[in-house]
XYZ file of C-alpha atoms in Angstrom:
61
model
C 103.849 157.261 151.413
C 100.272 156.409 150.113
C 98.737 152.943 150.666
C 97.137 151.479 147.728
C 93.355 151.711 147.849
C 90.984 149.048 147.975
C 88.854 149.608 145.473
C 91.916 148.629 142.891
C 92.709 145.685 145.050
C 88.715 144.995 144.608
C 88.671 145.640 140.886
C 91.706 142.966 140.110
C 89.901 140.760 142.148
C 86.713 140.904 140.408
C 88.201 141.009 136.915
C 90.071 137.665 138.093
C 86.892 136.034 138.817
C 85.357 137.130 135.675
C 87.905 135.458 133.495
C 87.620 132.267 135.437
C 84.001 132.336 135.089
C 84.635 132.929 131.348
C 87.525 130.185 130.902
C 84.878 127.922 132.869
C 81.866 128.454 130.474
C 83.729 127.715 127.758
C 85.415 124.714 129.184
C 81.291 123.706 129.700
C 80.065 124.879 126.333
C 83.276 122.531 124.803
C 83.092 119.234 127.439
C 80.599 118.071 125.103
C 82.445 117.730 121.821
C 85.630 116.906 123.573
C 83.761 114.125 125.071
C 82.700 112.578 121.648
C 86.442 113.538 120.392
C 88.669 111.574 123.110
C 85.527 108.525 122.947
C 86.010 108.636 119.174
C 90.203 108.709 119.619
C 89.704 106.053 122.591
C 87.721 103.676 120.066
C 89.900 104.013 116.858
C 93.202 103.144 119.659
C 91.257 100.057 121.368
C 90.030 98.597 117.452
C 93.763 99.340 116.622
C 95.252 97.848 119.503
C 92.770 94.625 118.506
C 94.023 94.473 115.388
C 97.715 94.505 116.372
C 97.067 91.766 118.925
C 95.379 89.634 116.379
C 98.258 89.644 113.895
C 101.120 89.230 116.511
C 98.951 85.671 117.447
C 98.936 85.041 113.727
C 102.597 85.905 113.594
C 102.904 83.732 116.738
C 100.929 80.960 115.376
């Protein structure tokens, strides 16, 4: 029986780390938008929550 060389061991290795590096550049380029886009989502869900607070008091009231 052969053994497997290293070199192909090496190669999957390397390849592995390039797509990381990839996935993590993009994840860098995109933190920025997705930043604004959850503090936008985060706003519109705390002004809504306001607003359902204020009319359960009226309700209440």
């Amino acid at each position: 029986m052969e053994k497997v060389p290293e070199p192909a061991v090496e190669m999957g290795t390397k390849k592995l780390f390039g797509m990381l590096f990839m996935l993590l550049l993009l994840v860098a380029l995109a933190s920025r938008s997705i930043c604004d886009d959850i503090d936008v989502v985060l706003q519109r869900w705390r002004a809504g929550y306001a607003n359902r607070r204020a009319i359960d008091l009226r309700e209440c009231a």
